[in-house]
Amino acid sequence: MTDTEISVFHFDLWNEPWIGLEKEGGGIERLGIGQALLRAHEFGGIYELSPLIVVGIHRLLTAILQDMYSPKADKDLKLLWAVRQIPEEDVLEFARNYGDRFDLFSPEYPFYQSADVSPVPVKGENIKSIANLLPDIPSGTEHTHYRHGVQAEQVFCPVCAAGGIVALPAFSTSGGAGIKPSINGVPPLYVIPTGGNLLESLLLSLVIPNYQPSARAVDGDLAWWKREPLIPRSSEVVSVGYLHSLTFQPRRVRLYPEVLDGSCSRCGQPIKFGIRKMIFDMGESRPKDAPAWFDPFAAYKVRDKKPPIPIRPVEGKAAWREYSNLFLKKPEDETPRKEKTIRPSVLDQISDLREGDTGAVSLRCVGLRTDMKAKVFEWVDTGFEVPGSLLRDEVAGFQIDKGIQFASSCASTIASVFRKTFGGSGKDAARYTQLKTAMMDDYWRGLALPFRKLVTTISTTQNYDEPFAEWVDQVTRVAERCFNNAAAAIGDEGKHLRKRYNGERLCRIYLLSAKKKELNNE
Ligand SMILES: [Zn+2]
């Protein structure tokens, strides 16, 4: 293929309609970046089948606005929050300056790709299937439950390729030898503020310097569109600014478009050209000894001297169990514990700047569950409404945290009594384990509604003791009920009856004593 033929392919993310947007009153409209920004106030939000792409697009649009306006102080952000529509001249000016940096197949400035990689596949290069770009498509080394297909058949339309490529900065995970995750490590659960429309969501996601990662470089912070379009293989970047972090390039990528008459194997759209192959190598990472990076949209567990751990999705663990860790402010002067959690700094910013506003804040939590290595199991996508008063209320944060801890300790109690009573070896062991898992699922499911009530009552009444006592009572009752149901499922034969009786009695005694202890500590 000659150079003139290469330039036949264009897919300019600034103008081509590729971002799915929820129309008011239903339906989806696709727009390019420029129009999506201009008309952001008209749409409810971003719509894509994969929430990873939603977050990828959200971070890209946020980075553009962050670069466009670079709010420095509270007052700048408050002015921006009041904007009802992005002024056309601002978008046009940005497009004049950087509009040529968003074409997926530009020979000089391929978007989120390295321009020094040969623009056509070269023999001997490490060419990969396009399926590696997104974790919902099977490929050689990645594991998936979503789709079954043969890798050789995978071909992406430019829209799907664009979605995959914008999800890389937030969601690239470990991928075998030498393939490191992106700037936030194995991906955290991202907490994304959601406003009444897309514009509000984006503006709520702008972060002023006080709330940006403390490890960021302040000077020479360049977003992708201001950097050289180069991603050297396995390059360590010592100095990373905030805009650089939002447009971080953990992979050295180059997409290879080709004329193909058929349909996209991901979305099924008919295509005239598509992408089957790409270069997909290790790209940027921060040095191992670099200071910890706290993304403003992630929560962290911090332990003495050890590196912080972002809160990530855990198998079988409903996201509400992380409610206080993800959303609430913990008192500064609480008894120093070995481990503490820090909520996403974007929530500190919202809570500090909203002052008296007690309206609820909607948050969307999106994550990717992996085995911490190359295996990807599932994505997680849940929404929460957090009452505005709770965002600032440290006492409530403390109380709700205590409530969740109490539920966890009762969970351990019933699990351990069940194991001691019915567990052990023998041919029934597998069945007991199954029953125990079902009991635990039953228990946590049973607490979801009472938990919501606890949160609502505390936030509306600012009364802590009564709702807390009610919660403690509910938890022990649900625990006892779930234990008894599971024990009953074991059977009525004589050999089981005695065990059942003992187990139920033990469970009741332990739970009652836990309840008394918790309430007397008040
Ligand atoms: Zn497609």
Short mmCIF file of C-alpha atoms and ligand atoms in Angstrom, two decimals:
data_model
loop_
_atom_site.label_atom_id
_atom_site.label_comp_id
_atom_site.label_asym_id
_atom_site.label_seq_id
_atom_site.Cartn_x
_atom_site.Cartn_y
_atom_site.Cartn_z
CA MET A 1 0.00 0.00 0.00
CA THR A 2 1.39 3.40 -0.85
CA ASP A 3 1.19 6.48 1.34
CA THR A 4 -1.62 7.97 -0.72
CA GLU A 5 -3.67 4.83 -0.22
CA ILE A 6 -3.05 4.88 3.53
CA SER A 7 -4.49 8.35 3.81
CA VAL A 8 -7.73 7.07 2.27
CA PHE A 9 -8.77 6.03 5.75
CA HIS A 10 -10.01 8.70 8.07
CA PHE A 11 -12.09 8.57 11.18
CA ASP A 12 -11.98 11.91 12.86
CA LEU A 13 -13.34 11.59 16.39
CA TRP A 14 -13.93 15.34 16.53
CA ASN A 15 -16.48 15.28 13.68
CA GLU A 16 -17.53 11.68 12.98
CA PRO A 17 -20.65 10.55 14.88
CA TRP A 18 -19.28 7.92 17.28
CA ILE A 19 -20.34 8.93 20.83
CA GLY A 20 -23.70 7.45 21.79
CA LEU A 21 -25.81 10.05 23.63
CA GLU A 22 -29.11 9.58 25.44
CA LYS A 23 -31.74 11.87 23.98
CA GLU A 24 -34.29 13.46 26.21
CA GLY A 25 -37.45 11.43 25.86
CA GLY A 26 -35.59 8.30 24.73
CA GLY A 27 -33.43 7.18 21.88
CA ILE A 28 -29.75 7.45 21.11
CA GLU A 29 -28.00 9.93 18.89
CA ARG A 30 -24.37 9.61 17.84
CA LEU A 31 -22.16 12.68 17.59
CA GLY A 32 -18.51 13.60 17.32
CA ILE A 33 -16.64 15.26 20.18
CA GLY A 34 -17.25 18.81 18.95
CA GLN A 35 -21.03 18.49 18.67
CA ALA A 36 -21.24 16.38 21.84
CA LEU A 37 -19.64 19.24 23.78
CA LEU A 38 -21.72 21.95 22.13
CA ARG A 39 -24.95 20.09 22.71
CA ALA A 40 -24.03 18.35 25.99
CA HIS A 41 -26.88 20.14 27.80
CA GLU A 42 -29.42 18.45 25.48
CA PHE A 43 -28.51 14.88 26.46
CA GLY A 44 -29.06 12.85 29.60
CA GLY A 45 -25.67 11.20 29.36
CA ILE A 46 -23.37 8.96 27.38
CA TYR A 47 -24.82 5.67 26.23
CA GLU A 48 -22.64 2.71 25.27
CA LEU A 49 -23.08 -1.03 25.75
CA SER A 50 -19.83 -1.16 27.67
CA PRO A 51 -19.66 1.05 30.78
CA LEU A 52 -15.88 1.01 30.36
CA ILE A 53 -16.34 2.98 27.14
CA VAL A 54 -18.76 5.34 28.91
CA VAL A 55 -16.09 6.11 31.50
CA GLY A 56 -13.42 6.36 28.78
CA ILE A 57 -15.47 8.92 26.84
CA HIS A 58 -16.41 10.77 30.03
CA ARG A 59 -12.75 11.14 30.98
CA LEU A 60 -11.80 12.26 27.47
CA LEU A 61 -14.52 14.95 27.34
CA THR A 62 -13.67 16.01 30.90
CA ALA A 63 -10.00 16.32 29.96
CA ILE A 64 -10.89 18.54 26.99
CA LEU A 65 -13.01 20.86 29.17
CA GLN A 66 -10.39 20.79 31.92
CA ASP A 67 -7.81 21.89 29.35
CA MET A 68 -10.15 24.46 27.80
CA TYR A 69 -10.99 26.22 31.07
CA SER A 70 -8.33 25.06 33.58
CA PRO A 71 -10.27 26.19 36.66
CA LYS A 72 -7.82 27.23 39.39
CA ALA A 73 -9.94 28.07 42.40
CA ASP A 74 -13.36 27.55 43.97
CA LYS A 75 -14.80 30.61 42.32
CA ASP A 76 -13.72 29.51 38.83
CA LEU A 77 -15.41 26.18 39.29
CA LYS A 78 -18.58 27.70 40.72
CA LEU A 79 -18.82 29.94 37.64
CA LEU A 80 -18.39 26.92 35.39
CA TRP A 81 -21.04 24.96 37.29
CA ALA A 82 -23.47 27.74 36.44
CA VAL A 83 -22.82 27.45 32.68
CA ARG A 84 -25.95 26.24 30.89
CA GLN A 85 -24.35 25.61 27.53
CA ILE A 86 -20.75 25.50 26.31
CA PRO A 87 -20.12 28.64 24.25
CA GLU A 88 -19.61 27.84 20.59
CA GLU A 89 -16.54 30.06 20.28
CA ASP A 90 -14.73 28.05 22.97
CA VAL A 91 -15.33 24.76 21.14
CA LEU A 92 -14.39 26.30 17.78
CA GLU A 93 -11.19 27.72 19.17
CA PHE A 94 -10.19 24.38 20.65
CA ALA A 95 -10.95 22.73 17.30
CA ARG A 96 -8.83 25.31 15.47
CA ASN A 97 -5.88 24.56 17.73
CA TYR A 98 -6.12 20.81 18.21
CA GLY A 99 -8.82 19.55 15.82
CA ASP A 100 -6.22 17.68 13.74
CA ARG A 101 -5.26 15.52 16.73
CA PHE A 102 -8.39 13.35 16.84
CA ASP A 103 -8.25 11.30 13.61
CA LEU A 104 -7.82 7.59 14.40
CA PHE A 105 -5.97 7.00 11.13
CA SER A 106 -4.04 10.22 10.62
CA PRO A 107 -0.55 9.38 9.32
CA GLU A 108 1.07 12.18 11.38
CA TYR A 109 -1.17 12.35 14.45
CA PRO A 110 -3.03 9.08 14.92
CA PHE A 111 -5.28 9.62 17.96
CA TYR A 112 -4.03 7.85 21.14
CA GLN A 113 -1.51 5.97 18.96
CA SER A 114 2.18 6.15 18.29
CA ALA A 115 3.02 7.82 14.99
CA ASP A 116 6.48 6.23 14.83
CA VAL A 117 5.02 2.74 14.34
CA SER A 118 4.73 1.74 10.69
CA PRO A 119 1.29 2.82 9.45
CA VAL A 120 0.88 -0.52 7.67
CA PRO A 121 1.52 -3.98 9.14
CA VAL A 122 5.15 -5.01 8.67
CA LYS A 123 6.35 -8.59 8.68
CA GLY A 124 8.18 -9.49 11.86
CA GLU A 125 6.32 -6.91 13.96
CA ASN A 126 4.26 -8.09 16.89
CA ILE A 127 0.84 -7.81 15.25
CA LYS A 128 -2.17 -8.52 17.49
CA SER A 129 -5.86 -9.08 16.94
CA ILE A 130 -8.07 -6.02 17.45
CA ALA A 131 -9.93 -8.15 20.01
CA ASN A 132 -7.21 -7.28 22.54
CA LEU A 133 -8.41 -3.70 22.57
CA LEU A 134 -11.59 -4.36 24.58
CA PRO A 135 -12.04 -6.88 27.36
CA ASP A 136 -15.51 -7.96 26.19
CA ILE A 137 -14.20 -9.81 23.15
CA PRO A 138 -12.27 -13.06 23.35
CA SER A 139 -8.65 -13.02 22.30
CA GLY A 140 -5.64 -15.31 22.72
CA THR A 141 -4.61 -14.37 26.24
CA GLU A 142 -7.72 -12.71 27.62
CA HIS A 143 -10.55 -14.60 29.14
CA THR A 144 -14.18 -13.66 28.85
CA HIS A 145 -17.69 -14.77 29.59
CA TYR A 146 -19.50 -12.41 27.30
CA ARG A 147 -18.95 -13.70 23.85
CA HIS A 148 -17.80 -16.79 22.12
CA GLY A 149 -16.10 -16.35 18.85
CA VAL A 150 -12.95 -17.11 17.02
CA GLN A 151 -10.30 -14.45 17.30
CA ALA A 152 -9.33 -14.61 13.64
CA GLU A 153 -12.82 -13.47 12.71
CA GLN A 154 -12.79 -10.32 14.81
CA VAL A 155 -13.11 -7.10 12.91
CA PHE A 156 -14.05 -3.78 14.49
CA CYS A 157 -15.81 -0.85 12.92
CA PRO A 158 -14.11 2.50 13.63
CA VAL A 159 -16.74 3.35 16.28
CA CYS A 160 -15.94 0.22 18.32
CA ALA A 161 -12.20 0.77 17.82
CA ALA A 162 -12.59 4.35 19.06
CA GLY A 163 -14.50 3.12 22.12
CA GLY A 164 -11.77 0.61 22.91
CA ILE A 165 -8.98 3.09 22.49
CA VAL A 166 -10.54 5.75 24.75
CA ALA A 167 -11.08 3.16 27.50
CA LEU A 168 -7.35 2.33 27.66
CA PRO A 169 -6.17 5.18 29.92
CA ALA A 170 -8.64 4.19 32.67
CA PHE A 171 -8.96 0.43 32.24
CA SER A 172 -5.75 -1.11 30.88
CA THR A 173 -4.93 -3.85 33.32
CA SER A 174 -2.05 -6.25 33.84
CA GLY A 175 -1.59 -8.40 30.78
CA GLY A 176 1.10 -10.97 31.35
CA ALA A 177 4.86 -10.56 31.26
CA GLY A 178 5.96 -6.92 31.02
CA ILE A 179 2.45 -5.64 30.35
CA LYS A 180 1.61 -3.28 33.18
CA PRO A 181 -1.70 -1.65 34.03
CA SER A 182 -2.40 2.03 33.40
CA ILE A 183 -1.70 4.91 35.75
CA ASN A 184 -4.22 3.80 38.39
CA GLY A 185 -2.88 0.26 38.58
CA VAL A 186 -5.27 -2.67 38.27
CA PRO A 187 -8.39 -0.58 37.58
CA PRO A 188 -10.23 0.88 40.57
CA LEU A 189 -13.98 1.28 40.83
CA TYR A 190 -14.44 4.69 39.22
CA VAL A 191 -16.96 7.03 40.86
CA ILE A 192 -18.44 9.38 38.27
CA PRO A 193 -20.66 12.32 39.29
CA THR A 194 -23.87 12.39 37.30
CA GLY A 195 -25.81 15.61 36.90
CA GLY A 196 -29.19 16.39 35.36
CA ASN A 197 -27.65 16.28 31.87
CA LEU A 198 -24.32 15.42 30.26
CA LEU A 199 -23.02 18.97 30.58
CA GLU A 200 -23.66 19.02 34.33
CA SER A 201 -21.96 15.62 34.70
CA LEU A 202 -18.88 16.85 32.86
CA LEU A 203 -18.70 20.13 34.77
CA LEU A 204 -19.06 18.29 38.10
CA SER A 205 -16.05 16.22 37.03
CA LEU A 206 -13.71 19.17 36.57
CA VAL A 207 -11.15 19.19 39.35
CA ILE A 208 -9.30 22.25 40.66
CA PRO A 209 -5.63 21.92 41.72
CA ASN A 210 -6.41 21.49 45.46
CA TYR A 211 -8.17 18.21 44.73
CA GLN A 212 -5.87 16.91 42.00
CA PRO A 213 -3.41 14.09 42.79
CA SER A 214 -0.63 15.46 44.99
CA ALA A 215 1.94 13.48 42.99
CA ARG A 216 1.11 15.31 39.77
CA ALA A 217 3.69 17.47 38.02
CA VAL A 218 2.52 21.07 37.94
CA ASP A 219 4.77 22.32 35.16
CA GLY A 220 4.62 21.11 31.60
CA ASP A 221 1.37 19.21 32.03
CA LEU A 222 0.37 18.22 28.53
CA ALA A 223 -2.83 16.51 27.42
CA TRP A 224 -2.50 14.03 24.56
CA TRP A 225 -3.33 16.68 21.95
CA LYS A 226 -0.41 18.81 23.10
CA ARG A 227 2.14 16.00 23.35
CA GLU A 228 4.25 14.53 20.57
CA PRO A 229 2.16 11.66 19.14
CA LEU A 230 4.71 9.13 20.35
CA ILE A 231 4.36 6.30 22.84
CA PRO A 232 7.79 4.67 23.16
CA ARG A 233 7.71 0.98 24.03
CA SER A 234 7.74 0.36 27.83
CA SER A 235 8.62 3.95 28.63
CA GLU A 236 8.77 5.18 32.22
CA VAL A 237 7.40 8.64 32.72
CA VAL A 238 8.71 10.31 35.85
CA SER A 239 6.73 13.51 35.57
CA VAL A 240 2.98 13.23 34.96
CA GLY A 241 0.62 16.19 35.11
CA TYR A 242 -3.12 15.92 35.71
CA LEU A 243 -4.17 16.29 32.06
CA HIS A 244 -1.48 13.81 31.09
CA SER A 245 -2.94 11.36 33.63
CA LEU A 246 -6.43 11.62 32.13
CA THR A 247 -4.98 10.94 28.67
CA PHE A 248 -2.27 8.52 29.84
CA GLN A 249 -1.10 6.02 27.21
CA PRO A 250 -0.36 2.64 28.83
CA ARG A 251 -0.17 0.93 25.44
CA ARG A 252 1.84 1.60 22.34
CA VAL A 253 -0.93 1.19 19.80
CA ARG A 254 -1.36 1.50 16.05
CA LEU A 255 -4.57 0.46 14.35
CA TYR A 256 -4.48 -1.02 10.86
CA PRO A 257 -7.63 -0.19 8.89
CA GLU A 258 -8.41 -2.12 5.71
CA VAL A 259 -11.14 -2.25 3.12
CA LEU A 260 -13.60 -4.90 4.25
CA ASP A 261 -17.12 -5.49 3.09
CA GLY A 262 -18.98 -7.06 5.96
CA SER A 263 -20.08 -6.22 9.48
CA CYS A 264 -18.41 -5.31 12.75
CA SER A 265 -18.04 -8.42 14.91
CA ARG A 266 -18.67 -6.40 18.04
CA CYS A 267 -21.70 -4.24 17.22
CA GLY A 268 -22.91 -5.84 14.00
CA GLN A 269 -22.98 -2.61 11.99
CA PRO A 270 -22.28 -3.07 8.26
CA ILE A 271 -18.87 -1.67 7.33
CA LYS A 272 -16.96 -0.64 4.23
CA PHE A 273 -13.68 -0.69 6.10
CA GLY A 274 -12.67 -2.05 9.47
CA ILE A 275 -9.78 -2.99 11.72
CA ARG A 276 -8.63 -6.57 12.26
CA LYS A 277 -5.05 -5.97 13.27
CA MET A 278 -3.04 -3.61 15.37
CA ILE A 279 0.21 -3.09 17.17
CA PHE A 280 -0.49 -3.36 20.91
CA ASP A 281 2.63 -3.19 23.08
CA MET A 282 3.47 -1.94 26.53
CA GLY A 283 3.52 1.87 26.53
CA GLU A 284 3.79 4.39 29.37
CA SER A 285 4.04 3.59 33.05
CA ARG A 286 5.22 5.44 36.14
CA PRO A 287 8.41 4.24 37.89
CA LYS A 288 7.91 1.68 40.65
CA ASP A 289 9.21 4.03 43.33
CA ALA A 290 7.15 7.02 42.19
CA PRO A 291 4.94 8.60 44.89
CA ALA A 292 1.45 7.09 45.11
CA TRP A 293 -1.06 8.37 42.57
CA PHE A 294 -4.54 9.17 43.89
CA ASP A 295 -7.00 9.50 41.03
CA PRO A 296 -9.74 12.03 41.96
CA PHE A 297 -12.43 9.52 40.88
CA ALA A 298 -11.22 6.54 42.94
CA ALA A 299 -11.35 5.67 46.65
CA TYR A 300 -8.34 4.23 48.45
CA LYS A 301 -7.46 2.14 51.45
CA VAL A 302 -4.35 3.59 53.04
CA ARG A 303 -2.20 1.60 55.40
CA ASP A 304 0.88 2.61 57.36
CA LYS A 305 3.80 3.02 55.02
CA LYS A 306 2.37 0.56 52.51
CA PRO A 307 1.22 1.70 49.08
CA PRO A 308 -2.47 2.69 49.00
CA ILE A 309 -4.90 0.20 47.49
CA PRO A 310 -7.73 1.50 45.32
CA ILE A 311 -11.18 0.11 46.06
CA ARG A 312 -11.98 -2.36 43.30
CA PRO A 313 -14.95 -4.59 42.56
CA VAL A 314 -14.94 -7.82 44.59
CA GLU A 315 -16.74 -10.97 43.53
CA GLY A 316 -20.14 -11.36 45.16
CA LYS A 317 -19.74 -8.11 47.10
CA ALA A 318 -22.51 -5.62 46.43
CA ALA A 319 -21.19 -2.09 45.97
CA TRP A 320 -23.36 -0.68 48.80
CA ARG A 321 -21.11 -2.50 51.27
CA GLU A 322 -18.41 0.01 50.26
CA TYR A 323 -20.84 2.91 50.67
CA SER A 324 -18.99 4.66 53.48
CA ASN A 325 -15.57 4.00 51.92
CA LEU A 326 -16.63 5.22 48.50
CA PHE A 327 -18.71 8.26 49.37
CA LEU A 328 -18.46 9.45 52.95
CA LYS A 329 -16.06 11.63 54.82
CA LYS A 330 -14.37 10.01 57.77
CA PRO A 331 -13.64 12.10 60.87
CA GLU A 332 -10.03 13.28 60.96
CA ASP A 333 -9.64 12.70 64.68
CA GLU A 334 -11.01 9.18 64.74
CA THR A 335 -8.88 6.79 66.77
CA PRO A 336 -5.87 6.17 64.58
CA ARG A 337 -6.36 2.84 62.95
CA LYS A 338 -3.88 0.84 60.98
CA GLU A 339 -6.00 1.20 57.91
CA LYS A 340 -8.15 4.08 56.80
CA THR A 341 -10.04 4.83 53.65
CA ILE A 342 -10.08 7.97 51.56
CA ARG A 343 -13.05 8.72 49.33
CA PRO A 344 -12.56 10.08 45.79
CA SER A 345 -11.28 13.65 46.06
CA VAL A 346 -13.85 14.81 43.51
CA LEU A 347 -16.45 14.17 46.24
CA ASP A 348 -14.48 16.28 48.74
CA GLN A 349 -14.54 19.03 46.15
CA ILE A 350 -18.29 18.73 45.52
CA SER A 351 -19.00 18.63 49.24
CA ASP A 352 -16.74 21.62 50.03
CA LEU A 353 -18.01 23.77 47.18
CA ARG A 354 -21.72 23.07 47.41
CA GLU A 355 -21.88 24.45 50.94
CA GLY A 356 -25.53 24.60 52.02
CA ASP A 357 -26.88 22.62 49.08
CA THR A 358 -28.38 19.42 50.50
CA GLY A 359 -29.73 17.99 47.24
CA ALA A 360 -28.70 14.41 46.51
CA VAL A 361 -25.68 13.74 44.31
CA SER A 362 -25.99 10.94 41.78
CA LEU A 363 -22.93 8.80 41.33
CA ARG A 364 -22.22 6.06 38.85
CA CYS A 365 -19.67 3.45 39.86
CA VAL A 366 -17.97 1.51 37.10
CA GLY A 367 -15.26 -1.07 37.47
CA LEU A 368 -13.68 -4.12 35.94
CA ARG A 369 -13.24 -7.26 37.99
CA THR A 370 -10.05 -9.13 37.18
CA ASP A 371 -7.84 -11.75 38.81
CA MET A 372 -5.33 -8.88 39.29
CA LYS A 373 -3.43 -10.41 36.38
CA ALA A 374 -4.49 -10.87 32.76
CA LYS A 375 -7.90 -12.42 33.38
CA VAL A 376 -10.94 -10.21 33.11
CA PHE A 377 -14.14 -11.55 34.64
CA GLU A 378 -16.82 -8.93 34.41
CA TRP A 379 -17.60 -5.27 34.53
CA VAL A 380 -19.54 -3.68 37.34
CA ASP A 381 -21.88 -0.74 36.88
CA THR A 382 -24.08 0.63 39.69
CA GLY A 383 -25.72 3.91 40.51
CA PHE A 384 -26.14 5.59 43.90
CA GLU A 385 -27.90 8.66 45.16
CA VAL A 386 -25.97 10.15 48.03
CA PRO A 387 -27.87 12.73 50.09
CA GLY A 388 -26.00 16.04 50.01
CA SER A 389 -26.07 16.37 53.79
CA LEU A 390 -24.24 13.04 54.15
CA LEU A 391 -21.35 14.16 51.94
CA ARG A 392 -20.31 16.68 54.59
CA ASP A 393 -21.48 14.93 57.74
CA GLU A 394 -18.54 13.18 59.40
CA VAL A 395 -20.66 11.83 62.25
CA ALA A 396 -22.96 10.20 59.73
CA GLY A 397 -19.91 8.83 57.90
CA PHE A 398 -18.66 7.33 61.12
CA GLN A 399 -22.07 5.89 62.07
CA ILE A 400 -22.78 4.34 58.67
CA ASP A 401 -19.29 2.88 58.57
CA LYS A 402 -19.92 1.34 62.00
CA GLY A 403 -23.22 -0.05 60.73
CA ILE A 404 -21.54 -1.76 57.78
CA GLN A 405 -18.84 -3.15 60.05
CA PHE A 406 -21.48 -4.56 62.37
CA ALA A 407 -23.15 -6.29 59.41
CA SER A 408 -19.79 -7.74 58.37
CA SER A 409 -19.10 -9.08 61.82
CA CYS A 410 -22.56 -10.73 61.98
CA ALA A 411 -21.82 -12.21 58.56
CA SER A 412 -18.67 -13.79 59.98
CA THR A 413 -20.65 -15.08 62.95
CA ILE A 414 -23.26 -16.95 60.95
CA ALA A 415 -20.66 -18.24 58.49
CA SER A 416 -18.49 -19.59 61.27
CA VAL A 417 -21.34 -21.18 63.24
CA PHE A 418 -22.57 -22.77 60.02
CA ARG A 419 -19.12 -24.14 59.24
CA LYS A 420 -18.56 -25.47 62.74
CA THR A 421 -22.00 -27.04 62.91
CA PHE A 422 -22.40 -28.61 59.49
CA GLY A 423 -19.06 -28.33 57.72
CA GLY A 424 -16.12 -30.64 57.76
CA SER A 425 -15.12 -33.28 55.33
CA GLY A 426 -17.06 -36.19 53.95
CA LYS A 427 -19.37 -36.53 51.03
CA ASP A 428 -21.70 -33.74 52.13
CA ALA A 429 -18.93 -31.10 52.34
CA ALA A 430 -19.61 -29.67 48.88
CA ARG A 431 -23.32 -29.34 49.60
CA TYR A 432 -22.66 -27.50 52.88
CA THR A 433 -20.33 -25.11 51.11
CA GLN A 434 -22.99 -24.42 48.52
CA LEU A 435 -25.63 -23.83 51.18
CA LYS A 436 -23.29 -21.53 53.05
CA THR A 437 -22.63 -19.43 49.94
CA ALA A 438 -26.37 -19.19 49.29
CA MET A 439 -26.93 -18.19 52.93
CA MET A 440 -24.40 -15.36 52.66
CA ASP A 441 -25.90 -14.10 49.39
CA ASP A 442 -29.32 -14.23 50.98
CA TYR A 443 -28.05 -12.28 53.98
CA TRP A 444 -26.46 -9.43 52.03
CA ARG A 445 -29.42 -9.20 49.70
CA GLY A 446 -31.73 -9.04 52.69
CA LEU A 447 -29.81 -6.06 54.06
CA ALA A 448 -29.81 -3.92 50.92
CA LEU A 449 -33.17 -2.28 51.62
CA PRO A 450 -32.69 -1.79 55.37
CA PHE A 451 -29.33 -0.19 54.52
CA ARG A 452 -30.97 2.26 52.16
CA LYS A 453 -33.42 3.11 54.93
CA LEU A 454 -30.58 3.66 57.40
CA VAL A 455 -28.91 6.10 55.02
CA THR A 456 -32.12 7.97 54.23
CA THR A 457 -33.22 8.28 57.84
CA ILE A 458 -29.84 9.49 59.05
CA SER A 459 -29.62 12.05 56.26
CA THR A 460 -33.15 13.40 56.64
CA THR A 461 -33.41 13.46 60.44
CA GLN A 462 -29.76 14.00 61.44
CA ASN A 463 -30.67 11.64 64.21
CA TYR A 464 -28.10 8.88 64.55
CA ASP A 465 -28.95 6.67 67.52
CA GLU A 466 -32.45 5.52 66.68
CA PRO A 467 -31.85 4.56 63.05
CA PHE A 468 -28.62 2.88 64.10
CA ALA A 469 -30.37 0.83 66.79
CA GLU A 470 -33.01 -0.16 64.28
CA TRP A 471 -30.32 -1.21 61.82
CA VAL A 472 -28.52 -3.33 64.43
CA ASP A 473 -31.82 -5.02 65.24
CA GLN A 474 -32.58 -5.64 61.55
CA VAL A 475 -29.11 -7.05 60.89
CA THR A 476 -29.33 -9.59 63.68
CA ARG A 477 -32.85 -10.60 62.67
CA VAL A 478 -31.89 -11.05 59.01
CA ALA A 479 -28.77 -12.97 60.07
CA GLU A 480 -30.78 -15.34 62.26
CA ARG A 481 -33.44 -15.86 59.60
CA CYS A 482 -30.87 -16.62 56.90
CA PHE A 483 -29.03 -19.04 59.15
CA ASN A 484 -32.23 -20.88 60.07
CA ASN A 485 -33.32 -21.11 56.43
CA ALA A 486 -29.97 -22.55 55.40
CA ALA A 487 -29.98 -24.97 58.34
CA ALA A 488 -33.49 -26.12 57.45
CA ALA A 489 -32.36 -26.81 53.88
CA ILE A 490 -29.94 -29.41 55.21
CA GLY A 491 -32.77 -31.78 55.94
CA ASP A 492 -34.95 -33.23 58.67
CA GLU A 493 -33.27 -36.57 59.14
CA GLY A 494 -32.45 -37.49 62.71
CA LYS A 495 -28.70 -37.06 62.39
CA HIS A 496 -29.19 -33.48 61.21
CA LEU A 497 -31.85 -32.43 63.70
CA ARG A 498 -29.57 -32.32 66.72
CA LYS A 499 -26.92 -30.35 64.79
CA ARG A 500 -29.56 -27.98 63.55
CA TYR A 501 -30.89 -27.37 67.02
CA ASN A 502 -27.40 -26.67 68.37
CA GLY A 503 -26.46 -24.44 65.48
CA GLU A 504 -29.60 -22.33 65.72
CA ARG A 505 -29.18 -21.95 69.46
CA LEU A 506 -25.51 -20.90 69.15
CA CYS A 507 -26.34 -18.48 66.40
CA ARG A 508 -29.11 -16.86 68.46
CA ILE A 509 -26.83 -16.49 71.50
CA TYR A 510 -23.94 -14.98 69.54
CA LEU A 511 -26.12 -12.56 67.62
CA LEU A 512 -27.97 -11.42 70.72
CA SER A 513 -24.72 -10.80 72.52
CA ALA A 514 -23.30 -8.91 69.52
CA LYS A 515 -26.41 -6.75 69.41
CA LYS A 516 -26.26 -5.92 73.12
CA LYS A 517 -22.59 -5.09 72.92
CA GLU A 518 -23.07 -2.83 69.89
CA LEU A 519 -25.96 -0.92 71.42
CA ASN A 520 -24.42 -0.51 74.88
CA ASN A 521 -21.36 1.03 73.29
CA GLU A 522 -23.47 3.91 72.10
ZN ZN B 1 -18.70 -1.88 15.81
#
